[in-house]
PDB file of C-alpha atoms in Angstrom:
ATOM      1  CA  GLY A 138     -16.737   4.809  -3.970  1.00  0.00           C
ATOM      2  CA  ALA A 139     -13.357   6.015  -2.854  1.00  0.00           C
ATOM      3  CA  VAL A 140     -13.155   7.326   0.672  1.00  0.00           C
ATOM      4  CA  VAL A 141      -9.642   8.670   0.201  1.00  0.00           C
ATOM      5  CA  SER A 142      -9.006  10.753  -2.865  1.00  0.00           C
ATOM      6  CA  GLN A 143      -5.503  11.335  -4.128  1.00  0.00           C
ATOM      7  CA  HIS A 144      -4.651  13.884  -6.776  1.00  0.00           C
ATOM      8  CA  PRO A 145      -3.127  13.985  -9.290  1.00  0.00           C
ATOM      9  CA  SER A 146      -3.131  10.356 -10.339  1.00  0.00           C
ATOM     10  CA  ARG A 147      -0.320  11.022 -12.795  1.00  0.00           C
ATOM     11  CA  VAL A 148       2.077  13.897 -13.084  1.00  0.00           C
ATOM     12  CA  ILE A 149       5.104  14.625 -15.208  1.00  0.00           C
ATOM     13  CA  CYS A 150       7.403  17.407 -14.150  1.00  0.00           C
ATOM     14  CA  LYS A 151      10.733  18.786 -15.198  1.00  0.00           C
ATOM     15  CA  SER A 152      13.825  18.132 -13.174  1.00  0.00           C
ATOM     16  CA  GLY A 153      14.389  20.841 -10.599  1.00  0.00           C
ATOM     17  CA  THR A 154      10.760  21.781 -10.190  1.00  0.00           C
ATOM     18  CA  SER A 155       8.456  20.965  -7.289  1.00  0.00           C
ATOM     19  CA  VAL A 156       5.283  18.978  -7.410  1.00  0.00           C
ATOM     20  CA  LYS A 157       2.485  18.662  -4.877  1.00  0.00           C
ATOM     21  CA  ILE A 158       0.314  15.600  -4.293  1.00  0.00           C
ATOM     22  CA  GLU A 159      -2.904  15.872  -2.317  1.00  0.00           C
ATOM     23  CA  CYS A 160      -4.579  13.257  -0.187  1.00  0.00           C
ATOM     24  CA  ARG A 161      -8.115  13.921   1.005  1.00  0.00           C
ATOM     25  CA  SER A 162     -10.384  11.907   3.246  1.00  0.00           C
ATOM     26  CA  LEU A 163     -13.857  12.289   1.834  1.00  0.00           C
ATOM     27  CA  ASP A 164     -16.276  11.027   4.456  1.00  0.00           C
ATOM     28  CA  PHE A 165     -14.282  11.065   7.651  1.00  0.00           C
ATOM     29  CA  GLN A 166     -11.750  12.980   9.644  1.00  0.00           C
ATOM     30  CA  ALA A 167      -8.288  11.536   9.382  1.00  0.00           C
ATOM     31  CA  THR A 168      -6.162  12.367  12.357  1.00  0.00           C
ATOM     32  CA  THR A 169      -3.297  10.406  10.896  1.00  0.00           C
ATOM     33  CA  MET A 170      -2.222   9.970   7.303  1.00  0.00           C
ATOM     34  CA  PHE A 171       0.620   7.901   5.916  1.00  0.00           C
ATOM     35  CA  TRP A 172       2.679   8.398   2.798  1.00  0.00           C
ATOM     36  CA  TYR A 173       4.300   5.497   0.965  1.00  0.00           C
ATOM     37  CA  ARG A 174       6.391   5.252  -2.167  1.00  0.00           C
ATOM     38  CA  GLN A 175       7.119   2.369  -4.466  1.00  0.00           C
ATOM     39  CA  PHE A 176      10.039   2.134  -6.829  1.00  0.00           C
ATOM     40  CA  PRO A 177       9.727  -0.120  -9.891  1.00  0.00           C
ATOM     41  CA  LYS A 178       9.451  -3.785  -8.997  1.00  0.00           C
ATOM     42  CA  GLN A 179       9.844  -3.019  -5.312  1.00  0.00           C
ATOM     43  CA  SER A 180       7.511  -2.999  -2.361  1.00  0.00           C
ATOM     44  CA  LEU A 181       5.638  -0.055  -0.928  1.00  0.00           C
ATOM     45  CA  MET A 182       7.777   1.634   1.700  1.00  0.00           C
ATOM     46  CA  LEU A 183       6.511   3.976   4.382  1.00  0.00           C
ATOM     47  CA  MET A 184       7.956   7.457   3.977  1.00  0.00           C
ATOM     48  CA  ALA A 185       6.325   9.362   6.772  1.00  0.00           C
ATOM     49  CA  THR A 186       3.441   9.574   9.165  1.00  0.00           C
ATOM     50  CA  SER A 187       1.598  12.842   9.456  1.00  0.00           C
ATOM     51  CA  ASN A 188      -0.683  13.877  12.261  1.00  0.00           C
ATOM     52  CA  GLU A 189      -3.029  16.796  11.877  1.00  0.00           C
ATOM     53  CA  GLY A 190      -1.565  19.976  13.261  1.00  0.00           C
ATOM     54  CA  SER A 191       1.887  18.636  13.992  1.00  0.00           C
ATOM     55  CA  LYS A 192       5.100  17.899  12.153  1.00  0.00           C
ATOM     56  CA  ALA A 193       5.357  14.699  10.200  1.00  0.00           C
ATOM     57  CA  THR A 194       7.482  11.831  11.421  1.00  0.00           C
ATOM     58  CA  TYR A 195       9.813  10.627   8.701  1.00  0.00           C
ATOM     59  CA  GLU A 196      11.215   7.151   8.299  1.00  0.00           C
ATOM     60  CA  GLN A 197      14.933   6.661   8.331  1.00  0.00           C
ATOM     61  CA  GLY A 198      16.541   7.610   5.043  1.00  0.00           C
ATOM     62  CA  VAL A 199      13.729   9.896   3.878  1.00  0.00           C
ATOM     63  CA  GLU A 200      14.824  13.498   3.404  1.00  0.00           C
ATOM     64  CA  LYS A 201      12.347  15.679   5.225  1.00  0.00           C
ATOM     65  CA  ASP A 202      13.551  18.823   3.474  1.00  0.00           C
ATOM     66  CA  LYS A 203      12.941  17.243   0.113  1.00  0.00           C
ATOM     67  CA  PHE A 204       9.619  15.598   0.826  1.00  0.00           C
ATOM     68  CA  LEU A 205       7.543  18.226   2.571  1.00  0.00           C
ATOM     69  CA  ILE A 206       4.413  16.935   4.248  1.00  0.00           C
ATOM     70  CA  ASN A 207       1.667  19.201   5.460  1.00  0.00           C
ATOM     71  CA  HIS A 208      -1.389  18.001   7.351  1.00  0.00           C
ATOM     72  CA  ALA A 209      -3.131  21.260   8.023  1.00  0.00           C
ATOM     73  CA  SER A 210      -6.651  19.916   8.342  1.00  0.00           C
ATOM     74  CA  LEU A 211      -8.363  16.702   9.351  1.00  0.00           C
ATOM     75  CA  THR A 212      -9.255  15.937   5.755  1.00  0.00           C
ATOM     76  CA  LEU A 213      -6.191  16.974   3.798  1.00  0.00           C
ATOM     77  CA  SER A 214      -2.537  16.050   3.744  1.00  0.00           C
ATOM     78  CA  THR A 215      -0.127  17.126   1.040  1.00  0.00           C
ATOM     79  CA  LEU A 216       3.219  15.773  -0.072  1.00  0.00           C
ATOM     80  CA  THR A 217       5.460  18.189  -1.936  1.00  0.00           C
ATOM     81  CA  VAL A 218       8.476  16.802  -3.734  1.00  0.00           C
ATOM     82  CA  THR A 219      10.861  19.723  -3.918  1.00  0.00           C
ATOM     83  CA  SER A 220      13.549  20.125  -6.561  1.00  0.00           C
ATOM     84  CA  ALA A 221      12.509  16.854  -8.099  1.00  0.00           C
ATOM     85  CA  HIS A 222      15.041  14.687  -9.882  1.00  0.00           C
ATOM     86  CA  PRO A 223      14.553  11.671 -12.155  1.00  0.00           C
ATOM     87  CA  GLU A 224      15.395   9.334  -9.268  1.00  0.00           C
ATOM     88  CA  ASP A 225      12.311  10.653  -7.463  1.00  0.00           C
ATOM     89  CA  SER A 226      10.145   9.131 -10.162  1.00  0.00           C
ATOM     90  CA  SER A 227       7.983   6.686  -8.310  1.00  0.00           C
ATOM     91  CA  PHE A 228       4.505   5.661  -7.257  1.00  0.00           C
ATOM     92  CA  TYR A 229       3.355   7.600  -4.206  1.00  0.00           C
ATOM     93  CA  ILE A 230       0.311   6.527  -2.224  1.00  0.00           C
ATOM     94  CA  CYS A 231      -1.334   7.851   0.882  1.00  0.00           C
ATOM     95  CA  SER A 232      -3.512   6.208   3.465  1.00  0.00           C
ATOM     96  CA  ALA A 233      -5.695   7.728   6.134  1.00  0.00           C
ATOM     97  CA  ARG A 234      -6.606   6.378   9.539  1.00  0.00           C
ATOM     98  CA  ILE A 235      -9.803   7.154  11.357  1.00  0.00           C
ATOM     99  CA  GLY A 236      -8.817   8.434  14.774  1.00  0.00           C
ATOM    100  CA  ALA A 237      -5.378   8.525  16.327  1.00  0.00           C
ATOM    101  CA  THR A 238      -4.991   4.804  16.870  1.00  0.00           C
ATOM    102  CA  GLY A 239      -7.957   3.334  15.085  1.00  0.00           C
ATOM    103  CA  ASN A 240      -7.901   0.110  13.153  1.00  0.00           C
ATOM    104  CA  THR A 241      -9.579   1.381  10.001  1.00  0.00           C
ATOM    105  CA  ILE A 242      -7.266   2.638   7.305  1.00  0.00           C
ATOM    106  CA  TYR A 243      -8.183   3.581   3.783  1.00  0.00           C
ATOM    107  CA  PHE A 244      -5.799   3.935   0.882  1.00  0.00           C
ATOM    108  CA  GLY A 245      -5.841   6.525  -1.848  1.00  0.00           C
ATOM    109  CA  GLU A 246      -5.570   5.575  -5.486  1.00  0.00           C
ATOM    110  CA  GLY A 247      -1.924   6.568  -5.712  1.00  0.00           C
ATOM    111  CA  SER A 248       0.030   9.042  -7.809  1.00  0.00           C
ATOM    112  CA  TRP A 249       2.557   8.230 -10.473  1.00  0.00           C
ATOM    113  CA  LEU A 250       5.314  10.816 -10.623  1.00  0.00           C
ATOM    114  CA  THR A 251       7.663  10.994 -13.571  1.00  0.00           C
ATOM    115  CA  VAL A 252      10.499  13.500 -13.466  1.00  0.00           C
ATOM    116  CA  VAL A 253      12.059  14.219 -16.834  1.00  0.00           C
TER     117      VAL A 253
ATOM    118  CA  LYS B1206      10.976  -4.812  13.032  1.00  0.00           C
ATOM    119  CA  GLN B1207       8.250  -6.422  10.971  1.00  0.00           C
ATOM    120  CA  GLU B1208       9.355  -7.946   7.688  1.00  0.00           C
ATOM    121  CA  VAL B1209       7.026  -9.334   5.070  1.00  0.00           C
ATOM    122  CA  THR B1210       8.074 -11.675   2.305  1.00  0.00           C
ATOM    123  CA  GLN B1211       6.132 -13.133  -0.585  1.00  0.00           C
ATOM    124  CA  ILE B1212       6.727 -16.262  -2.604  1.00  0.00           C
ATOM    125  CA  PRO B1213       6.924 -16.652  -5.513  1.00  0.00           C
ATOM    126  CA  ALA B1214       8.166 -13.311  -6.788  1.00  0.00           C
ATOM    127  CA  ALA B1215       6.636 -14.050 -10.169  1.00  0.00           C
ATOM    128  CA  LEU B1216       4.292 -16.653 -11.544  1.00  0.00           C
ATOM    129  CA  SER B1217       3.079 -17.449 -15.018  1.00  0.00           C
ATOM    130  CA  VAL B1218       0.251 -19.939 -15.464  1.00  0.00           C
ATOM    131  CA  PRO B1219      -2.167 -20.995 -18.194  1.00  0.00           C
ATOM    132  CA  GLU B1220      -5.749 -19.891 -17.891  1.00  0.00           C
ATOM    133  CA  GLY B1221      -7.942 -22.072 -15.714  1.00  0.00           C
ATOM    134  CA  GLU B1222      -5.346 -23.147 -13.200  1.00  0.00           C
ATOM    135  CA  ASN B1223      -5.829 -22.850  -9.474  1.00  0.00           C
ATOM    136  CA  LEU B1224      -2.946 -21.143  -7.782  1.00  0.00           C
ATOM    137  CA  VAL B1225      -1.603 -20.193  -4.379  1.00  0.00           C
ATOM    138  CA  LEU B1226       0.330 -17.102  -3.417  1.00  0.00           C
ATOM    139  CA  ASN B1227       2.256 -17.101  -0.164  1.00  0.00           C
ATOM    140  CA  CYS B1228       2.979 -14.365   2.347  1.00  0.00           C
ATOM    141  CA  SER B1229       5.131 -14.618   5.475  1.00  0.00           C
ATOM    142  CA  PHE B1230       5.676 -12.119   8.258  1.00  0.00           C
ATOM    143  CA  THR B1231       8.148 -12.133  11.123  1.00  0.00           C
ATOM    144  CA  ASP B1232       6.142 -10.504  13.919  1.00  0.00           C
ATOM    145  CA  SER B1233       2.933 -12.347  14.724  1.00  0.00           C
ATOM    146  CA  ALA B1234       1.562  -9.463  16.791  1.00  0.00           C
ATOM    147  CA  ILE B1235      -0.567  -8.190  13.943  1.00  0.00           C
ATOM    148  CA  TYR B1236      -4.049  -6.728  14.033  1.00  0.00           C
ATOM    149  CA  ASN B1237      -4.991  -7.725  10.529  1.00  0.00           C
ATOM    150  CA  LEU B1238      -3.580  -8.761   7.189  1.00  0.00           C
ATOM    151  CA  GLN B1239      -4.766  -7.481   3.845  1.00  0.00           C
ATOM    152  CA  TRP B1240      -4.280  -8.652   0.292  1.00  0.00           C
ATOM    153  CA  PHE B1241      -4.158  -6.049  -2.463  1.00  0.00           C
ATOM    154  CA  ARG B1242      -4.028  -6.148  -6.194  1.00  0.00           C
ATOM    155  CA  GLN B1243      -2.002  -3.648  -8.197  1.00  0.00           C
ATOM    156  CA  ASP B1244      -2.397  -3.365 -11.940  1.00  0.00           C
ATOM    157  CA  PRO B1245       0.474  -1.930 -13.980  1.00  0.00           C
ATOM    158  CA  GLY B1246       0.501   1.837 -13.786  1.00  0.00           C
ATOM    159  CA  LYS B1247      -2.424   1.939 -11.381  1.00  0.00           C
ATOM    160  CA  GLY B1248      -3.174   2.101  -7.684  1.00  0.00           C
ATOM    161  CA  LEU B1249      -4.104  -0.477  -5.105  1.00  0.00           C
ATOM    162  CA  THR B1250      -7.295  -2.469  -4.994  1.00  0.00           C
ATOM    163  CA  SER B1251      -8.130  -4.131  -1.705  1.00  0.00           C
ATOM    164  CA  LEU B1252      -9.083  -7.776  -2.205  1.00  0.00           C
ATOM    165  CA  LEU B1253      -9.460  -9.341   1.199  1.00  0.00           C
ATOM    166  CA  LEU B1254      -8.883  -8.298   4.777  1.00  0.00           C
ATOM    167  CA  ILE B1255      -8.430 -10.887   7.511  1.00  0.00           C
ATOM    168  CA  GLN B1256      -8.632  -9.854  11.125  1.00  0.00           C
ATOM    169  CA  SER B1257      -6.138 -11.491  13.469  1.00  0.00           C
ATOM    170  CA  SER B1258      -8.949 -13.463  15.094  1.00  0.00           C
ATOM    171  CA  GLN B1259     -10.058 -14.919  11.774  1.00  0.00           C
ATOM    172  CA  ARG B1260      -8.699 -17.909   9.895  1.00  0.00           C
ATOM    173  CA  GLU B1261      -9.865 -17.084   6.400  1.00  0.00           C
ATOM    174  CA  GLN B1262     -11.879 -14.810   4.164  1.00  0.00           C
ATOM    175  CA  THR B1263     -13.489 -15.510   0.830  1.00  0.00           C
ATOM    176  CA  SER B1264     -14.599 -13.306  -2.021  1.00  0.00           C
ATOM    177  CA  GLY B1265     -15.693 -14.931  -5.252  1.00  0.00           C
ATOM    178  CA  ARG B1266     -12.807 -16.965  -6.633  1.00  0.00           C
ATOM    179  CA  LEU B1267     -10.441 -15.671  -3.984  1.00  0.00           C
ATOM    180  CA  ASN B1268      -9.776 -17.247  -0.618  1.00  0.00           C
ATOM    181  CA  ALA B1269      -7.244 -15.953   1.874  1.00  0.00           C
ATOM    182  CA  SER B1270      -6.140 -17.818   4.959  1.00  0.00           C
ATOM    183  CA  LEU B1271      -4.203 -16.641   7.966  1.00  0.00           C
ATOM    184  CA  ASP B1272      -2.089 -18.605  10.437  1.00  0.00           C
ATOM    185  CA  LYS B1273      -0.939 -15.881  12.765  1.00  0.00           C
ATOM    186  CA  SER B1274       1.083 -18.117  15.043  1.00  0.00           C
ATOM    187  CA  SER B1275       3.269 -19.304  12.198  1.00  0.00           C
ATOM    188  CA  GLY B1276       3.341 -15.918  10.494  1.00  0.00           C
ATOM    189  CA  ARG B1277       1.803 -17.063   7.236  1.00  0.00           C
ATOM    190  CA  SER B1278      -1.007 -16.220   4.894  1.00  0.00           C
ATOM    191  CA  THR B1279      -1.989 -17.682   1.562  1.00  0.00           C
ATOM    192  CA  LEU B1280      -4.126 -16.286  -1.216  1.00  0.00           C
ATOM    193  CA  TYR B1281      -5.842 -18.940  -3.261  1.00  0.00           C
ATOM    194  CA  ILE B1282      -7.152 -18.021  -6.712  1.00  0.00           C
ATOM    195  CA  ALA B1283      -9.474 -20.523  -8.300  1.00  0.00           C
ATOM    196  CA  ALA B1284      -9.889 -20.982 -12.040  1.00  0.00           C
ATOM    197  CA  SER B1285      -7.491 -18.206 -12.943  1.00  0.00           C
ATOM    198  CA  GLN B1286      -8.322 -15.856 -15.812  1.00  0.00           C
ATOM    199  CA  PRO B1287      -6.185 -13.497 -17.913  1.00  0.00           C
ATOM    200  CA  GLY B1288      -7.880 -10.618 -16.119  1.00  0.00           C
ATOM    201  CA  ASP B1289      -6.287 -11.808 -12.893  1.00  0.00           C
ATOM    202  CA  SER B1290      -2.878 -10.789 -14.231  1.00  0.00           C
ATOM    203  CA  ALA B1291      -1.492  -8.203 -11.830  1.00  0.00           C
ATOM    204  CA  THR B1292       0.845  -7.831  -8.886  1.00  0.00           C
ATOM    205  CA  TYR B1293      -0.550  -9.132  -5.614  1.00  0.00           C
ATOM    206  CA  LEU B1294       0.633  -7.521  -2.403  1.00  0.00           C
ATOM    207  CA  CYS B1295       0.088  -8.626   1.140  1.00  0.00           C
ATOM    208  CA  ALA B1296       0.370  -6.177   3.996  1.00  0.00           C
ATOM    209  CA  VAL B1297       0.207  -6.594   7.742  1.00  0.00           C
ATOM    210  CA  TYR B1298      -1.107  -4.042  10.165  1.00  0.00           C
ATOM    211  CA  ARG B1299      -0.297  -3.633  13.804  1.00  0.00           C
ATOM    212  CA  TYR B1300      -2.879  -1.753  15.830  1.00  0.00           C
ATOM    213  CA  GLY B1301      -2.121   1.948  16.003  1.00  0.00           C
ATOM    214  CA  GLN B1302       0.778   1.677  13.597  1.00  0.00           C
ATOM    215  CA  ASN B1303       1.060   1.419   9.846  1.00  0.00           C
ATOM    216  CA  PHE B1304       0.894  -1.225   7.151  1.00  0.00           C
ATOM    217  CA  VAL B1305       4.045  -3.111   6.242  1.00  0.00           C
ATOM    218  CA  PHE B1306       3.929  -4.417   2.688  1.00  0.00           C
ATOM    219  CA  GLY B1307       5.497  -7.422   1.089  1.00  0.00           C
ATOM    220  CA  PRO B1308       7.350  -7.088  -2.225  1.00  0.00           C
ATOM    221  CA  GLY B1309       4.518  -8.637  -4.168  1.00  0.00           C
ATOM    222  CA  THR B1310       3.959 -11.544  -6.517  1.00  0.00           C
ATOM    223  CA  ARG B1311       3.678 -10.693 -10.215  1.00  0.00           C
ATOM    224  CA  LEU B1312       1.079 -12.965 -11.734  1.00  0.00           C
ATOM    225  CA  SER B1313       0.606 -13.541 -15.415  1.00  0.00           C
ATOM    226  CA  VAL B1314      -2.291 -15.703 -16.577  1.00  0.00           C
ATOM    227  CA  LEU B1315      -1.905 -16.758 -20.175  1.00  0.00           C
ATOM    228  CA  PRO B1316      -4.968 -17.232 -22.399  1.00  0.00           C
TER     229      PRO B1316
END
């Protein structure tokens, strides 16, 4: 079964509203979680790296004030897309790493966001 | 900076054919390489993971090889079936860092 649970799997929201996506590690403590997004017919691109209890590190070009990442516990990280616009419609997926620099990473099932 | 490319971008074959998907990466200092499958509108399914010390991995009709020194991996699919139609992604992982994904190969197997 899945060791990383991502919710919701699909969400439709109105333009201007905010939407939160959760990523939970089910059987392990994830010191580090990663958030990726994928635009249609493009590759998965890393958005940010979040470490439990500290601020996320964002990749170049990703607006940290728009994509709020919270990693308040060792089993939960959340991505909030604030003031969503249609161009934010995308596939968002998280992954969780066991330990700070471990070699085992599990992916969530992904979330499809549609902003109308 | 690690860059991952995949060839071909798209492939359409009749059912029953054997096929090869290619993945190239620029930085050979990888810890492992993983092949994923992504169905339209769905998430990722891990197919095969090859550690940097390994040359290949097999699972059913799938065989993945890795030549780290040349920065290449291939995914071989034997006796393709319509159910194999999906996008196939390769991703490389450097120890303590994150996965870098290729753009994917969109495969269509025609009945």
